[in-house]
Tab-separated table of C-alpha atoms and ligand atoms in Angstrom:
chain	number	residue	atom	x	y	z
A	289	MET	CA	-20.353	9.294	-31.656
A	290	LYS	CA	-17.262	9.766	-31.434
A	291	ASN	CA	-13.837	7.280	-31.363
A	292	VAL	CA	-12.448	7.503	-27.473
A	293	ILE	CA	-9.480	5.410	-26.040
A	294	ILE	CA	-9.571	5.961	-22.373
A	295	THR	CA	-6.790	4.618	-19.853
A	296	GLY	CA	-6.982	3.767	-16.378
A	297	ALA	CA	-10.863	2.585	-17.386
A	298	ALA	CA	-10.576	-0.131	-15.061
A	299	ASN	CA	-11.229	1.367	-11.923
A	300	GLY	CA	-11.812	4.535	-10.673
A	301	VAL	CA	-12.225	7.847	-12.364
A	302	GLY	CA	-11.687	6.444	-15.292
A	303	LYS	CA	-14.616	4.165	-14.945
A	304	ALA	CA	-16.615	7.348	-13.977
A	305	ILE	CA	-15.694	8.784	-17.197
A	306	ALA	CA	-16.261	5.271	-18.911
A	307	ASN	CA	-19.771	5.561	-17.697
A	308	ILE	CA	-20.665	9.072	-18.806
A	309	LEU	CA	-19.235	8.771	-22.145
A	310	LYS	CA	-20.389	5.778	-22.887
A	311	ASP	CA	-22.549	6.828	-26.029
A	312	ASN	CA	-19.416	7.544	-27.806
A	313	ASN	CA	-17.364	3.524	-29.069
A	314	LEU	CA	-15.150	3.790	-26.146
A	315	ILE	CA	-12.167	1.790	-26.500
A	316	LEU	CA	-11.015	0.749	-22.451
A	317	ILE	CA	-7.315	0.093	-21.344
A	318	ASP	CA	-6.117	-0.891	-17.774
A	319	ILE	CA	-3.977	-3.358	-16.292
A	320	ASN	CA	-6.116	-4.783	-14.346
A	321	LYS	CA	-7.758	-7.544	-16.437
A	322	GLU	CA	-10.608	-8.435	-14.233
A	323	ASN	CA	-11.919	-4.928	-13.649
A	324	LEU	CA	-11.476	-3.855	-16.744
A	325	LYS	CA	-13.207	-6.968	-18.201
A	326	LYS	CA	-16.160	-5.729	-15.585
A	327	THR	CA	-17.012	-2.387	-16.251
A	328	ALA	CA	-16.339	-2.851	-20.082
A	329	GLU	CA	-19.039	-5.668	-20.570
A	330	ALA	CA	-21.645	-3.073	-18.522
A	331	ILE	CA	-21.163	-0.306	-21.105
A	332	ASN	CA	-20.660	-2.794	-23.967
A	333	ALA	CA	-16.983	-1.299	-24.513
A	334	LYS	CA	-14.250	-2.683	-26.375
A	335	TYR	CA	-11.154	-2.725	-24.128
A	336	TYR	CA	-7.361	-4.097	-23.868
A	337	ILE	CA	-4.719	-5.063	-21.430
A	338	CYS	CA	-1.820	-2.884	-21.462
A	339	ASP	CA	0.920	-1.614	-19.287
A	340	ILE	CA	1.384	1.584	-19.701
A	341	SER	CA	4.579	2.069	-18.502
A	342	ASP	CA	5.557	-0.289	-21.350
A	343	ASP	CA	6.963	1.225	-24.872
A	344	LYS	CA	6.061	-2.203	-26.638
A	345	GLU	CA	2.980	-3.104	-24.692
A	346	ILE	CA	1.576	0.929	-26.293
A	347	ALA	CA	2.820	-0.011	-29.710
A	348	ASN	CA	0.923	-3.470	-29.882
A	349	THR	CA	-2.222	-1.691	-28.564
A	350	ILE	CA	-2.593	1.135	-30.466
A	351	GLU	CA	-1.445	-1.209	-33.593
A	352	LYS	CA	-4.499	-4.022	-32.450
A	353	ILE	CA	-6.898	-0.922	-32.394
A	354	GLN	CA	-5.973	0.843	-36.170
A	355	VAL	CA	-7.324	-2.425	-37.454
A	356	ASN	CA	-11.119	-1.614	-36.065
A	357	TYR	CA	-10.654	2.359	-35.856
A	358	LYS	CA	-9.913	4.533	-37.821
A	359	THR	CA	-9.998	7.334	-36.879
A	360	ILE	CA	-9.486	8.730	-32.468
A	361	ASP	CA	-10.767	11.796	-31.593
A	362	CYS	CA	-10.114	11.522	-28.072
A	363	LEU	CA	-7.558	10.416	-25.719
A	364	ILE	CA	-8.018	10.266	-21.982
A	365	ASN	CA	-5.044	9.838	-20.197
A	366	CYS	CA	-6.656	8.303	-16.744
A	367	ALA	CA	-4.815	5.527	-15.640
A	368	GLY	CA	-1.460	6.641	-12.822
A	369	MET	CA	0.043	5.328	-9.489
A	370	TRP	CA	0.493	6.892	-5.707
A	371	ILE	CA	3.066	7.666	-4.130
A	372	SER	CA	3.722	8.806	-0.787
A	373	GLY	CA	6.364	9.965	2.132
A	374	ASP	CA	9.139	12.993	2.233
A	375	LEU	CA	12.206	11.488	1.921
A	376	SER	CA	12.901	11.513	5.970
A	377	LYS	CA	10.015	9.245	6.626
A	378	MET	CA	12.014	6.816	3.996
A	379	GLU	CA	12.950	4.716	7.366
A	380	GLU	CA	8.920	4.252	8.370
A	381	PRO	CA	7.834	1.021	6.880
A	382	ILE	CA	5.042	2.121	5.215
A	383	TYR	CA	7.304	4.687	3.503
A	384	LYS	CA	10.465	2.147	2.976
A	385	GLN	CA	7.568	-0.104	1.128
A	386	MET	CA	6.369	1.804	-0.932
A	387	ASN	CA	8.894	4.074	-1.680
A	388	GLN	CA	11.363	0.950	-2.731
A	389	LEU	CA	12.970	2.247	-6.234
A	390	GLU	CA	11.707	-0.625	-8.292
A	391	ARG	CA	8.726	1.193	-7.019
A	392	VAL	CA	9.443	4.594	-7.836
A	393	LYS	CA	10.318	4.009	-11.152
A	394	LYS	CA	6.902	1.991	-12.021
A	395	VAL	CA	5.651	5.483	-10.776
A	396	ILE	CA	7.500	7.350	-13.097
A	397	ASP	CA	7.244	5.173	-15.734
A	398	THR	CA	3.509	5.465	-15.575
A	399	ASN	CA	2.053	8.693	-14.395
A	400	VAL	CA	5.386	10.629	-17.061
A	401	PHE	CA	6.983	8.184	-19.241
A	402	GLY	CA	2.671	6.260	-19.637
A	403	THR	CA	1.149	9.858	-20.256
A	404	ILE	CA	4.055	10.959	-22.789
A	405	ALA	CA	3.856	7.914	-25.208
A	406	MET	CA	0.642	7.938	-24.981
A	407	ILE	CA	0.331	10.662	-26.694
A	408	THR	CA	3.323	10.862	-28.650
A	409	THR	CA	2.200	7.112	-30.588
A	410	ILE	CA	-1.893	8.660	-30.854
A	411	PHE	CA	-0.299	12.493	-32.066
A	412	PRO	CA	0.531	10.989	-35.919
A	413	ILE	CA	-2.916	9.070	-35.964
A	414	MET	CA	-3.972	12.262	-35.102
A	415	LYS	CA	-2.652	14.620	-37.823
A	416	GLU	CA	-2.906	12.280	-40.110
A	417	GLN	CA	-7.225	12.765	-39.938
A	418	GLY	CA	-6.716	16.750	-39.333
A	419	TYR	CA	-7.699	16.442	-35.509
A	420	GLY	CA	-7.839	15.437	-32.401
A	421	GLN	CA	-8.518	15.854	-28.449
A	422	ILE	CA	-6.057	14.551	-25.387
A	423	ILE	CA	-7.526	15.146	-21.915
A	424	ASN	CA	-5.089	14.341	-19.492
A	425	ILE	CA	-6.160	13.250	-15.420
A	426	ASN	CA	-3.367	15.239	-13.965
A	427	SER	CA	-3.809	16.462	-10.130
A	428	GLN	CA	-3.562	19.396	-7.940
A	429	SER	CA	-0.004	17.720	-7.081
A	430	GLY	CA	1.026	18.847	-10.728
A	431	VAL	CA	-0.058	22.156	-10.162
A	432	MET	CA	1.763	22.465	-6.269
A	433	CYS	CA	3.816	20.808	-4.034
A	434	GLU	CA	1.620	21.332	-0.825
A	435	PRO	CA	1.165	19.380	0.634
A	436	PRO	CA	4.277	17.769	-0.453
A	437	PHE	CA	4.167	14.398	-2.202
A	438	PRO	CA	7.571	14.546	-3.581
A	439	ILE	CA	7.673	11.561	-5.889
A	440	TYR	CA	4.263	12.327	-6.723
A	441	ASN	CA	4.632	15.597	-7.743
A	442	ALA	CA	7.500	15.162	-9.701
A	443	SER	CA	5.411	12.601	-11.505
A	444	LYS	CA	2.512	15.030	-11.864
A	445	ILE	CA	4.406	18.195	-12.297
A	446	GLY	CA	7.246	16.402	-15.201
A	447	ALA	CA	3.542	15.114	-17.508
A	448	ASN	CA	2.052	18.309	-16.473
A	449	ALA	CA	4.974	20.195	-18.178
A	450	PHE	CA	4.928	17.848	-21.382
A	451	ARG	CA	1.456	19.465	-21.471
A	452	LYS	CA	2.513	22.837	-21.860
A	453	ALA	CA	5.230	22.161	-24.116
A	454	VAL	CA	3.558	20.295	-26.816
A	455	GLN	CA	0.695	22.421	-26.129
A	456	ASN	CA	1.588	24.972	-28.818
A	457	ASP	CA	2.846	22.639	-31.660
A	458	LEU	CA	-1.228	20.355	-30.957
A	459	ALA	CA	-3.212	23.148	-31.854
A	460	GLN	CA	-0.722	23.778	-35.019
A	461	ASN	CA	-2.212	20.307	-36.385
A	462	ASN	CA	-6.032	21.885	-35.026
A	463	ILE	CA	-5.537	19.255	-31.758
A	464	LYS	CA	-6.182	20.502	-28.308
A	465	ILE	CA	-5.054	18.835	-25.165
A	466	THR	CA	-6.679	19.562	-21.659
A	467	ASP	CA	-4.623	18.787	-18.231
A	468	VAL	CA	-7.923	17.877	-15.814
A	469	CYS	CA	-5.774	18.377	-12.005
A	470	PRO	CA	-8.039	17.262	-9.273
A	471	GLY	CA	-8.373	17.709	-5.728
A	472	LEU	CA	-8.794	14.710	-3.297
A	473	ILE	CA	-10.765	12.114	-4.629
A	474	GLN	CA	-12.800	8.920	-3.245
A	475	THR	CA	-11.309	6.108	-5.083
A	476	ASP	CA	-8.995	3.162	-4.022
A	477	PHE	CA	-5.791	5.241	-5.551
A	478	TYR	CA	-4.152	4.711	-1.837
A	479	LYS	CA	-5.857	1.764	-0.839
A	480	ARG	CA	-3.703	0.189	-3.730
A	481	ALA	CA	-0.400	1.378	-3.063
A	482	ASN	CA	-1.345	0.241	0.981
A	483	ASN	CA	-1.619	3.447	1.840
A	484	GLU	CA	-4.979	3.787	2.848
A	485	LEU	CA	-6.202	7.683	4.225
A	486	PRO	CA	-8.308	7.793	7.339
A	487	GLU	CA	-12.395	7.914	6.567
A	488	LYS	CA	-13.396	11.541	7.703
A	489	ILE	CA	-9.700	12.653	4.919
A	490	MET	CA	-11.504	10.877	2.124
A	491	ASN	CA	-14.637	11.510	2.937
A	492	ASN	CA	-14.270	15.323	2.211
A	493	GLY	CA	-12.698	14.070	-1.206
A	494	LEU	CA	-14.566	14.959	-4.885
A	495	ALA	CA	-16.233	11.456	-5.902
A	496	PRO	CA	-15.537	9.612	-9.263
A	497	GLU	CA	-18.420	10.606	-10.997
A	498	ASP	CA	-17.402	14.715	-10.043
A	499	VAL	CA	-14.300	14.927	-12.529
A	500	ALA	CA	-15.853	12.686	-14.706
A	501	ASN	CA	-18.693	15.608	-15.305
A	502	THR	CA	-15.657	17.856	-15.650
A	503	VAL	CA	-13.813	15.875	-18.205
A	504	ARG	CA	-17.733	15.918	-19.986
A	505	PHE	CA	-17.628	19.706	-19.889
A	506	VAL	CA	-14.423	19.290	-21.866
A	507	PHE	CA	-15.182	16.618	-24.183
A	508	ASP	CA	-18.516	18.613	-25.282
A	509	LEU	CA	-17.137	21.707	-25.800
A	510	PRO	CA	-16.930	23.275	-29.706
A	511	HIS	CA	-13.859	21.854	-31.169
A	512	GLU	CA	-12.260	25.232	-31.413
A	513	ILE	CA	-12.941	25.890	-27.605
A	514	THR	CA	-9.974	24.476	-25.567
A	515	ILE	CA	-9.273	24.832	-21.792
A	516	PRO	CA	-5.556	24.317	-21.691
A	517	SER	CA	-6.092	23.494	-18.063
A	518	ILE	CA	-9.102	23.201	-15.329
A	519	GLU	CA	-8.443	22.399	-10.820
A	520	VAL	CA	-11.792	20.983	-9.636
A	521	ARG	CA	-11.961	19.869	-5.626
A	522	SER	CA	-14.549	19.785	-3.256
A	523	ILE	CA	-14.978	22.772	-1.306
A	524	LYS	CA	-14.512	20.783	1.690
A	525	ASN	CA	-11.555	19.642	1.380
A	526	TYR	CA	-9.539	23.017	-0.219
B	12	NAP	N1	-7.979	9.508	-6.047
B	12	NAP	C1	-7.486	10.669	-6.431
B	12	NAP	O1	-7.550	11.590	-5.070
B	12	NAP	C2	-6.763	10.978	-6.867
B	12	NAP	C3	-6.001	12.682	-7.663
B	12	NAP	C4	-6.088	13.525	-8.693
B	12	NAP	C5	-5.216	12.610	-9.232
B	12	NAP	N2	-5.861	11.453	-9.356
B	12	NAP	C6	-5.352	10.484	-10.759
B	12	NAP	O2	-6.427	10.687	-11.696
B	12	NAP	C7	-5.805	9.210	-11.917
B	12	NAP	C8	-7.110	8.037	-11.610
B	12	NAP	O3	-7.291	7.967	-10.235
B	12	NAP	P1	-8.063	6.708	-9.321
B	12	NAP	O4	-8.165	7.806	-8.047
B	12	NAP	O5	-8.899	6.516	-10.585
B	12	NAP	O6	-6.796	5.506	-8.922
B	12	NAP	P2	-7.543	3.676	-9.052
B	12	NAP	O7	-8.847	4.213	-8.815
B	12	NAP	O8	-6.316	3.043	-8.460
B	12	NAP	O9	-7.857	3.617	-10.850
B	12	NAP	C9	-6.271	3.726	-11.736
B	12	NAP	C10	-6.656	2.639	-12.766
B	12	NAP	O10	-5.258	2.980	-13.245
B	12	NAP	C11	-4.521	1.795	-13.694
B	12	NAP	N3	-3.346	1.727	-13.948
B	12	NAP	C12	-2.692	1.444	-12.794
B	12	NAP	N4	-0.603	1.925	-13.869
B	12	NAP	C13	-1.446	1.367	-14.763
B	12	NAP	C14	-0.048	0.940	-16.013
B	12	NAP	N5	1.163	1.184	-15.412
B	12	NAP	N6	-1.163	0.853	-17.275
B	12	NAP	C15	-2.007	0.596	-17.096
B	12	NAP	N7	-3.519	1.448	-16.125
B	12	NAP	C16	-2.330	1.412	-14.557
B	12	NAP	C17	-4.546	0.543	-11.963
B	12	NAP	O11	-4.681	-0.784	-11.757
B	12	NAP	P3	-4.599	-1.258	-11.045
B	12	NAP	O12	-6.007	-1.946	-10.201
B	12	NAP	O13	-4.144	-2.746	-10.693
B	12	NAP	O14	-3.829	-0.927	-9.672
B	12	NAP	C18	-6.608	1.252	-11.634
B	12	NAP	O15	-7.264	0.163	-12.308
B	12	NAP	C19	-5.254	9.028	-11.557
B	12	NAP	O16	-4.301	9.789	-13.207
B	12	NAP	C20	-4.736	9.429	-10.362
B	12	NAP	O17	-2.963	10.227	-10.245
B	12	NAP	C21	-6.095	11.443	-8.575
């Protein structure tokens, strides 16, 4: 049984990952208190409410976790936010609302800063224990800009660049890191941003469990084997 932190575990992909890894000591993190409690209680996991875009909340949460856990075997960064809209569409009410600069900042702070902050906070713990594994739920939008979602692309490509830039240093400390990059997934991700996609498009996406199975595959590899980046898509939405 490994000690595994999962962010964004209240809903969607993070919840599916928690369910598939429930035979481990899970430490679930999310900003959505109500759903986090439900997810954690259903599988008897520990949970911490934490906004990963806030460095002080991260520091407090990890400090509390360290009281109960001597090691962190794996960190899974899954929390993320959606944002869409070309610059030329910004005057349309739906995009204007979604792209208020305050919200743009929150997306960048969650998708890029949150991922970087979780890794930099956990790194000294993994370095000290002499091993570790990090899995980031990135995106097809972190690999290419087609179709373009400029701010979301910038956030996911930024997180992807960070992973590429640190993977060698991490490997020298016996810590491996993987970006799992899925295409469209059938979760409430878009609905939460008031940008619900048509049902016929959503129906062609991956199930959250498909992404969780990919994470399980990466998680179960022998420690000496690492996959830097893995793309996963539904053949119906290629
Ligand atoms: N759905 C897709 O099509 C898709 C495709 C490729 C990649 N991804 C990536 O997959 C990951 C999971 O997405 P999902 O589809 O499972 O979305 P989801 O159903 O919206 O779940 C995301 C969870 O993260 C939480 N969260 C958001 N901001 C947070 C913060 N600052 N601190 C802590 N928790 C926060 C959300 O809380 P709230 O409920 O309060 O918002 C929610 O519980 C994301 O990183 C996303 O970018 C999604």
